[in-house]
Each structure stands twice: as C-alpha cells, then as structure tokens.
Amino acid sequence: MRAQAMRTIGDLDVATPDEVADALGALCPVEIARLNMIARIRARYAPGLEWRELLHEAIDKALSGTRKWPRHLPFLVFMRETMRSQASEHRRKATFGLVTTEADLPARADGESPLGQAPSLDPNQERDVFARQILDQVLSLFAGDTAALAVLDGLAQGLDPAEIQKNADITATQYASAQKRIRRGLVHAFPEGSPL
Amino acid sequence: MSKIKAVDQLDALLFGYEDMILGAADRDVPGRNGAEVDATASFIARRLAQRRLAALPVAVERRTPHGTATRRAIPRDAAGRRRLLGRLIASRPELPTRISMAFKSRDPQDEEIAEMLEELLRSEDGPVAE
C-alpha cells in the first residue's frame, strides 16, 4: 500500500519515497530529455564527472530518500537541484579533496620547507579561470546577436527575465526569441549537448 | 561582464539555461526521441523494479519453493515427459547414474519416467525437512 503519511524535515513538507517512485515512473520522454540535457550541462562544469553518472546518482538519491523532494517544488526542478548540488560537491572534492600536509613531503637536505619552493596554486583561482573560459566560449557563439548576448549577460548576473528585458530594452517577444536562439545555438554548436 | 566572480556568473548562467530547458515547449526540447531517452527510461524502470522487489516481504519471496517452477513445467502427457527427461539427461551429465543408465540400457516405462522426473526435482529441492 502506498504510504500517504506526510513527512517533514523541520518545517519542510517532503514527499515519501513511494511518491518519488511514482513521479519517476510517470516521466514522459520529453521530461526525460529535459533531465538528460540538464545532466549534460552540469556535468560539463564538473570535470571528470560523466553526465549519465550524475543523472543516475540523482535518481538513486531521490529514490533512496537521501535527497528529499520538497512538495512545493515541481519534480523536475527538484531533480535539477539534486544534480546541481551533486556537481557542486564533485567540484569541491576535485578541488579540495586531496590534502597533502608538509609532513607528507620528503624533507630537503638544507632543512628548508619544500612548501616554500612550491608554486602558488590557488584552487579558487583555477576554478575562476576555468569558469571564465567557459563563459567566453558561450558568449563567442552569439557574437553579433545583441539580444542573445544581453540575455546571457543578464542570466550570468542572476537577473530575472523582467530585469533582463528592462536592462537590454527588449520586449518579452524579443526575449523569448533570443532564448530560442540560445537553446538552438548551443545544441547545434555542440551536438553532444551544450558547451557548458 | 561585471564584478561578480566568474564562478558565480557561470553558475547563474547554468541556472538560467536550465530554466530555459525546463520552460521550453515540448517541440523545442532537443533529443526527445533519441536513444538516450530510452536509456534513461530503462535505467529508471530497472531501479523501480529493484525497489519493488526489495519491498517484497521475505515470506512472499519464499512462498514459491525451489523446484516448483520446474514442476509446473512437467508436461502432462507421457510423450512430453519422455522428451523432457531425454533433454535433461543430455544436458546434465551430473544426473544420478540410475536415471542416465535407464535410457541407455532399455526403454523405460511411463511410470518410471514420471518417477525419475520426480526424483530429479526432489534432488533440485534439496533435502526435505522431517
């Protein structure tokens, strides 16, 4: 029998594992295609993480209840958040996961610390450089398309559609049209998904 | 673009692009009829099946004793039973000698065949608790 009991985490009302299973089982091909696309996008910015691995892990976490589905979120949005969180965790581990202390390094004959000679590698700086490269790569695809560039710039600044339209002085129709060009442009430029 | 760190800009851009995908009309979603959709659907189906299986109480799982399925597969007619026993002997060299010898030395009677099949099934079920 399907469990109908309401489960809560703190004040958050979350779905039961049976409800998660029902939602997964009810996904139509278009919804699955949306999830596949989102997994591709997030995996692109998590080097070493394969998109199927990311998606499958998200499905497993949702089914096992490791990640709770807040009832107020549509299921696909919940899955997007799960993948986003996993990809972020993967990047964090890839950046900071391996810690080597000075004691692990071979001592120098002159008694100097080997760390004193090591090049300065700031993981945050590396991540920022990598992110900048990807941003430039995406923007270069739409060189000459003022509206698309304005939309991308607005998205990167965390603006909502209304703010982007206002800042770029474009109508809702122009905004929607630019969105379509961005979607198609990224898919056609990178058949494996998006360059992101 | 701005003074926001590139990492944060990229995350916001990813978020916005994902919103575009979530909000796109069905006909604008790429790969909606592709093999990758089928592969993901298969993965989900497998996981749901595993979940249903794991949810079965142990008693239900054990309700069907070992060998019952084989027993159900025994043909009701004598010729069918004879063919089945012949196939079993040909495919399983580890069968009790008495059974394999029966076919080599002479033509066994229907009752003997039925008895042999029963013996085979008993050996598959393992020792019966007293």
Tab-separated table of C-alpha atoms in Angstrom:
chain	number	residue	atom	x	y	z
A	1	MET	CA	0.000	0.000	0.000
A	2	ARG	CA	1.225	3.439	-0.853
A	3	ALA	CA	2.443	5.428	2.135
A	4	GLN	CA	0.434	8.614	2.392
A	5	ALA	CA	1.788	9.818	5.700
A	6	MET	CA	3.142	13.345	5.489
A	7	ARG	CA	6.861	13.593	6.197
A	8	THR	CA	8.529	16.760	7.239
A	9	ILE	CA	12.086	17.963	7.699
A	10	GLY	CA	11.904	20.855	10.064
A	11	ASP	CA	9.097	22.906	8.571
A	12	LEU	CA	9.606	21.458	5.115
A	13	ASP	CA	6.912	19.176	3.778
A	14	VAL	CA	8.608	16.427	1.758
A	15	ALA	CA	7.321	13.632	-0.467
A	16	THR	CA	7.530	9.985	0.524
A	17	PRO	CA	9.849	7.566	-1.333
A	18	ASP	CA	6.734	5.990	-2.889
A	19	GLU	CA	5.730	9.365	-4.280
A	20	VAL	CA	9.223	9.845	-5.691
A	21	ALA	CA	8.967	6.416	-7.340
A	22	ASP	CA	5.561	7.337	-8.770
A	23	ALA	CA	6.920	10.619	-10.136
A	24	LEU	CA	9.892	8.874	-11.744
A	25	GLY	CA	7.675	6.202	-13.232
A	26	ALA	CA	5.356	8.852	-14.674
A	27	LEU	CA	8.071	10.801	-16.528
A	28	CYS	CA	7.306	11.143	-20.238
A	29	PRO	CA	10.042	11.080	-22.936
A	30	VAL	CA	10.156	14.888	-23.184
A	31	GLU	CA	10.643	15.221	-19.426
A	32	ILE	CA	13.401	12.612	-19.517
A	33	ALA	CA	15.028	14.530	-22.391
A	34	ARG	CA	14.951	17.677	-20.219
A	35	LEU	CA	16.664	15.802	-17.375
A	36	ASN	CA	19.273	14.413	-19.777
A	37	MET	CA	20.027	17.932	-21.016
A	38	ILE	CA	20.360	19.322	-17.504
A	39	ALA	CA	22.689	16.478	-16.532
A	40	ARG	CA	24.854	17.269	-19.572
A	41	ILE	CA	25.002	20.933	-18.655
A	42	ARG	CA	26.014	20.328	-15.051
A	43	ALA	CA	28.491	17.585	-15.911
A	44	ARG	CA	30.277	19.941	-18.337
A	45	TYR	CA	31.267	22.109	-15.439
A	46	ALA	CA	32.287	19.202	-13.222
A	47	PRO	CA	35.393	17.791	-14.922
A	48	GLY	CA	35.702	14.053	-14.576
A	49	LEU	CA	32.009	13.594	-13.934
A	50	GLU	CA	30.086	11.831	-16.689
A	51	TRP	CA	26.545	13.121	-17.262
A	52	ARG	CA	24.878	9.712	-17.025
A	53	GLU	CA	26.665	9.081	-13.770
A	54	LEU	CA	25.356	12.389	-12.473
A	55	LEU	CA	21.777	11.691	-13.549
A	56	HIS	CA	21.757	8.092	-12.311
A	57	GLU	CA	23.138	9.139	-8.953
A	58	ALA	CA	20.453	11.812	-8.677
A	59	ILE	CA	17.763	9.226	-9.428
A	60	ASP	CA	19.214	6.851	-6.837
A	61	LYS	CA	19.439	9.575	-4.219
A	62	ALA	CA	15.860	10.638	-4.844
A	63	LEU	CA	14.586	7.057	-4.699
A	64	SER	CA	16.516	6.158	-1.575
A	65	GLY	CA	15.398	9.322	0.179
A	66	THR	CA	18.977	10.555	0.591
A	67	ARG	CA	17.712	13.705	-1.139
A	68	LYS	CA	14.263	14.792	-0.023
A	69	TRP	CA	11.751	16.144	-2.505
A	70	PRO	CA	10.047	19.227	-1.031
A	71	ARG	CA	6.420	19.068	-2.105
A	72	HIS	CA	6.336	22.708	-3.151
A	73	LEU	CA	8.871	22.055	-5.928
A	74	PRO	CA	7.932	20.534	-9.273
A	75	PHE	CA	9.665	17.151	-9.604
A	76	LEU	CA	11.952	18.210	-12.478
A	77	VAL	CA	13.086	21.269	-10.555
A	78	PHE	CA	13.862	19.043	-7.575
A	79	MET	CA	15.927	16.750	-9.815
A	80	ARG	CA	17.736	19.752	-11.242
A	81	GLU	CA	18.603	20.938	-7.738
A	82	THR	CA	19.819	17.454	-6.822
A	83	MET	CA	22.153	17.310	-9.824
A	84	ARG	CA	23.332	20.857	-9.238
A	85	SER	CA	24.216	20.003	-5.648
A	86	GLN	CA	25.997	16.788	-6.657
A	87	ALA	CA	28.011	18.524	-9.358
A	88	SER	CA	28.980	21.239	-6.919
A	89	GLU	CA	30.061	18.629	-4.367
A	90	HIS	CA	32.063	16.847	-7.060
A	91	ARG	CA	33.862	20.077	-7.978
A	92	ARG	CA	34.543	20.813	-4.342
A	93	LYS	CA	36.062	17.357	-3.798
A	94	ALA	CA	38.062	17.614	-7.010
A	95	THR	CA	39.432	20.979	-5.893
A	96	PHE	CA	39.986	20.407	-2.197
A	97	GLY	CA	39.707	16.630	-1.826
A	98	LEU	CA	43.357	15.671	-1.823
A	99	VAL	CA	45.157	17.337	1.030
A	100	THR	CA	48.922	16.907	1.403
A	101	THR	CA	50.493	18.138	4.589
A	102	GLU	CA	54.101	19.284	4.888
A	103	ALA	CA	54.815	16.126	6.898
A	104	ASP	CA	53.867	14.023	3.846
A	105	LEU	CA	56.583	15.663	1.724
A	106	PRO	CA	60.183	14.440	1.606
A	107	ALA	CA	62.497	16.585	3.742
A	108	ARG	CA	65.098	18.723	1.963
A	109	ALA	CA	68.788	18.327	2.811
A	110	ASP	CA	69.148	22.029	3.591
A	111	GLY	CA	66.289	21.890	6.075
A	112	GLU	CA	64.126	24.311	4.060
A	113	SER	CA	60.438	23.572	3.865
A	114	PRO	CA	59.573	22.056	0.465
A	115	LEU	CA	56.387	24.122	0.539
A	116	GLY	CA	58.484	27.271	0.324
A	117	GLN	CA	59.569	26.264	-3.175
A	118	ALA	CA	56.171	25.085	-4.372
A	119	PRO	CA	54.385	27.229	-6.959
A	120	SER	CA	51.347	29.034	-5.624
A	121	LEU	CA	48.248	27.153	-6.805
A	122	ASP	CA	45.038	28.669	-5.556
A	123	PRO	CA	42.212	26.231	-6.351
A	124	ASN	CA	39.691	29.073	-6.277
A	125	GLN	CA	41.705	30.981	-8.859
A	126	GLU	CA	41.887	27.877	-11.052
A	127	ARG	CA	38.132	27.413	-10.843
A	128	ASP	CA	37.585	31.042	-11.717
A	129	VAL	CA	39.874	30.848	-14.740
A	130	PHE	CA	38.096	27.701	-15.912
A	131	ALA	CA	34.682	29.348	-15.418
A	132	ARG	CA	35.818	32.435	-17.328
A	133	GLN	CA	36.948	30.260	-20.251
A	134	ILE	CA	33.574	28.562	-20.441
A	135	LEU	CA	31.714	31.861	-20.202
A	136	ASP	CA	33.813	33.319	-23.033
A	137	GLN	CA	33.249	30.198	-25.091
A	138	VAL	CA	29.478	30.511	-24.733
A	139	LEU	CA	29.410	34.242	-25.442
A	140	SER	CA	31.551	33.813	-28.552
A	141	LEU	CA	28.869	31.585	-30.034
A	142	PHE	CA	26.452	34.515	-30.109
A	143	ALA	CA	28.800	37.255	-31.266
A	144	GLY	CA	26.716	39.763	-33.211
A	145	ASP	CA	23.410	38.725	-31.655
A	146	THR	CA	22.884	41.687	-29.319
A	147	ALA	CA	19.685	40.378	-27.766
A	148	ALA	CA	21.090	36.903	-27.088
A	149	LEU	CA	24.232	38.391	-25.529
A	150	ALA	CA	22.103	40.658	-23.367
A	151	VAL	CA	20.057	37.666	-22.184
A	152	LEU	CA	23.170	35.622	-21.419
A	153	ASP	CA	24.773	38.546	-19.621
A	154	GLY	CA	21.629	39.075	-17.580
A	155	LEU	CA	21.416	35.387	-16.680
A	156	ALA	CA	25.055	35.409	-15.593
A	157	GLN	CA	24.287	38.311	-13.288
A	158	GLY	CA	21.382	36.427	-11.780
A	159	LEU	CA	18.733	38.768	-13.168
A	160	ASP	CA	15.198	37.603	-13.778
A	161	PRO	CA	13.579	37.860	-17.233
A	162	ALA	CA	11.809	41.146	-16.448
A	163	GLU	CA	15.064	42.773	-15.286
A	164	ILE	CA	16.938	41.478	-18.318
A	165	GLN	CA	14.282	42.857	-20.669
A	166	LYS	CA	14.358	46.198	-18.916
A	167	ASN	CA	18.170	46.461	-18.887
A	168	ALA	CA	18.506	45.377	-22.508
A	169	ASP	CA	15.477	47.346	-23.634
A	170	ILE	CA	13.903	44.346	-25.352
A	171	THR	CA	10.297	43.167	-25.418
A	172	ALA	CA	9.030	39.898	-23.982
A	173	THR	CA	8.720	38.570	-27.541
A	174	GLN	CA	12.311	39.509	-28.351
A	175	TYR	CA	13.391	37.894	-25.086
A	176	ALA	CA	11.568	34.657	-25.909
A	177	SER	CA	13.031	34.697	-29.400
A	178	ALA	CA	16.553	35.206	-28.036
A	179	GLN	CA	16.004	32.304	-25.633
A	180	LYS	CA	15.122	30.046	-28.538
A	181	ARG	CA	18.233	31.100	-30.449
A	182	ILE	CA	20.391	30.444	-27.386
A	183	ARG	CA	18.891	26.998	-26.880
A	184	ARG	CA	19.246	26.026	-30.523
A	185	GLY	CA	22.647	27.675	-30.882
A	186	LEU	CA	24.134	25.715	-28.024
A	187	VAL	CA	22.617	22.434	-29.143
A	188	HIS	CA	23.734	22.858	-32.761
A	189	ALA	CA	27.196	24.093	-31.860
A	190	PHE	CA	27.752	21.148	-29.554
A	191	PRO	CA	25.746	18.115	-30.680
A	192	GLU	CA	26.823	16.235	-27.561
A	193	GLY	CA	24.836	18.781	-25.572
A	194	SER	CA	25.866	22.240	-24.579
A	195	PRO	CA	29.415	23.516	-24.162
A	196	LEU	CA	28.644	24.314	-20.572
B	1	MET	CA	30.612	41.267	-17.584
B	2	SER	CA	30.650	42.564	-14.016
B	3	LYS	CA	32.456	42.378	-10.691
B	4	ILE	CA	30.721	39.114	-9.845
B	5	LYS	CA	33.210	36.241	-9.763
B	6	ALA	CA	33.318	34.172	-12.953
B	7	VAL	CA	32.402	31.024	-10.999
B	8	ASP	CA	29.235	32.655	-9.704
B	9	GLN	CA	28.428	34.110	-13.105
B	10	LEU	CA	28.772	30.690	-14.678
B	11	ASP	CA	26.578	29.093	-12.034
B	12	ALA	CA	23.914	31.738	-12.625
B	13	LEU	CA	24.191	31.242	-16.382
B	14	LEU	CA	23.839	27.471	-15.991
B	15	PHE	CA	20.813	28.030	-13.816
B	16	GLY	CA	19.247	30.336	-16.391
B	17	TYR	CA	19.982	27.944	-19.227
B	18	GLU	CA	18.433	25.082	-17.254
B	19	ASP	CA	15.358	27.230	-16.723
B	20	MET	CA	15.164	27.663	-20.490
B	21	ILE	CA	15.219	23.892	-20.929
B	22	LEU	CA	12.622	23.325	-18.214
B	23	GLY	CA	10.394	26.027	-19.644
B	24	ALA	CA	10.796	25.191	-23.329
B	25	ALA	CA	7.832	23.926	-25.335
B	26	ASP	CA	7.938	20.162	-25.843
B	27	ARG	CA	8.733	20.548	-29.550
B	28	ASP	CA	11.786	22.680	-28.685
B	29	VAL	CA	13.385	20.110	-26.367
B	30	PRO	CA	16.328	18.503	-28.151
B	31	GLY	CA	16.797	14.748	-28.088
B	32	ARG	CA	13.254	13.980	-27.003
B	33	ASN	CA	13.045	10.961	-29.312
B	34	GLY	CA	16.633	9.819	-29.047
B	35	ALA	CA	18.201	6.608	-27.821
B	36	GLU	CA	19.442	8.433	-24.738
B	37	VAL	CA	15.887	8.999	-23.580
B	38	ASP	CA	15.280	5.274	-23.926
B	39	ALA	CA	18.467	4.519	-21.999
B	40	THR	CA	17.452	6.782	-19.107
B	41	ALA	CA	13.904	5.392	-19.150
B	42	SER	CA	15.365	1.877	-18.955
B	43	PHE	CA	17.548	2.847	-16.024
B	44	ILE	CA	14.540	4.269	-14.187
B	45	ALA	CA	12.477	1.158	-14.960
B	46	ARG	CA	15.261	-1.090	-13.633
B	47	ARG	CA	15.568	0.900	-10.438
B	48	LEU	CA	11.813	0.876	-9.869
B	49	ALA	CA	11.700	-2.888	-10.455
B	50	GLN	CA	14.563	-3.418	-7.990
B	51	ARG	CA	12.742	-1.246	-5.500
B	52	ARG	CA	9.525	-3.258	-5.847
B	53	LEU	CA	11.482	-6.495	-5.422
B	54	ALA	CA	13.289	-5.232	-2.340
B	55	ALA	CA	9.958	-4.206	-0.824
B	56	LEU	CA	8.603	-7.760	-1.011
B	57	PRO	CA	8.399	-9.398	2.400
B	58	VAL	CA	10.777	-12.354	2.792
B	59	ALA	CA	7.850	-14.712	3.354
B	60	VAL	CA	6.416	-13.794	-0.047
B	61	GLU	CA	9.752	-14.295	-1.713
B	62	ARG	CA	9.997	-17.779	-0.249
B	63	ARG	CA	6.382	-18.717	-0.871
B	64	THR	CA	7.404	-20.491	-4.061
B	65	PRO	CA	9.611	-23.410	-3.060
B	66	HIS	CA	12.663	-24.160	-5.120
B	67	GLY	CA	11.705	-26.520	-7.945
B	68	THR	CA	8.046	-25.524	-8.097
B	69	ALA	CA	8.538	-23.715	-11.374
B	70	THR	CA	10.240	-26.781	-12.829
B	71	ARG	CA	7.453	-28.991	-11.515
B	72	ARG	CA	4.899	-26.769	-13.237
B	73	ALA	CA	6.845	-27.219	-16.458
B	74	ILE	CA	6.428	-31.025	-16.457
B	75	PRO	CA	4.244	-31.949	-19.408
B	76	ARG	CA	1.030	-33.778	-18.615
B	77	ASP	CA	1.331	-36.255	-21.476
B	78	ALA	CA	3.656	-39.250	-21.391
B	79	ALA	CA	5.445	-38.373	-24.650
B	80	GLY	CA	6.178	-34.855	-23.379
B	81	ARG	CA	7.548	-36.219	-20.098
B	82	ARG	CA	9.746	-38.631	-22.032
B	83	ARG	CA	11.125	-35.823	-24.204
B	84	LEU	CA	11.776	-33.654	-21.145
B	85	LEU	CA	13.645	-36.421	-19.359
B	86	GLY	CA	15.680	-37.096	-22.507
B	87	ARG	CA	16.641	-33.426	-22.737
B	88	LEU	CA	17.590	-33.296	-19.070
B	89	ILE	CA	19.803	-36.375	-19.383
B	90	ALA	CA	21.508	-34.980	-22.488
B	91	SER	CA	22.162	-31.581	-20.917
B	92	ARG	CA	23.134	-32.628	-17.394
B	93	PRO	CA	25.951	-35.143	-17.052
B	94	GLU	CA	25.802	-34.920	-13.257
B	95	LEU	CA	22.413	-36.728	-13.091
B	96	PRO	CA	22.144	-39.766	-10.835
B	97	THR	CA	23.601	-42.806	-12.585
B	98	ARG	CA	20.399	-44.820	-12.187
B	99	ILE	CA	18.496	-42.307	-14.280
B	100	SER	CA	21.033	-41.878	-17.053
B	101	MET	CA	21.564	-45.660	-17.298
B	102	ALA	CA	17.842	-46.265	-17.652
B	103	PHE	CA	17.755	-44.682	-21.074
B	104	LYS	CA	20.930	-46.360	-22.250
B	105	SER	CA	20.041	-49.927	-21.356
B	106	ARG	CA	16.331	-50.081	-22.264
B	107	ASP	CA	13.208	-48.113	-22.970
B	108	PRO	CA	11.759	-47.035	-19.595
B	109	GLN	CA	8.037	-47.286	-18.886
B	110	ASP	CA	5.883	-44.157	-18.432
B	111	GLU	CA	5.597	-44.760	-14.676
B	112	GLU	CA	9.379	-44.981	-14.416
B	113	ILE	CA	9.810	-41.720	-16.331
B	114	ALA	CA	7.383	-39.958	-14.030
B	115	GLU	CA	9.264	-41.371	-11.066
B	116	MET	CA	12.625	-40.260	-12.480
B	117	LEU	CA	11.391	-36.725	-13.072
B	118	GLU	CA	10.097	-36.623	-9.505
B	119	GLU	CA	13.470	-37.827	-8.274
B	120	LEU	CA	15.231	-35.139	-10.283
B	121	LEU	CA	13.008	-32.472	-8.838
B	122	ARG	CA	13.496	-33.765	-5.320
B	123	SER	CA	17.264	-33.530	-5.785
B	124	GLU	CA	16.838	-29.915	-7.004
B	125	ASP	CA	14.729	-29.037	-3.956
B	126	GLY	CA	17.376	-30.340	-1.602
B	127	PRO	CA	16.730	-32.450	1.498
B	128	VAL	CA	13.196	-32.254	2.817
B	129	ALA	CA	12.850	-31.318	6.462
B	130	GLU	CA	11.281	-34.050	8.601
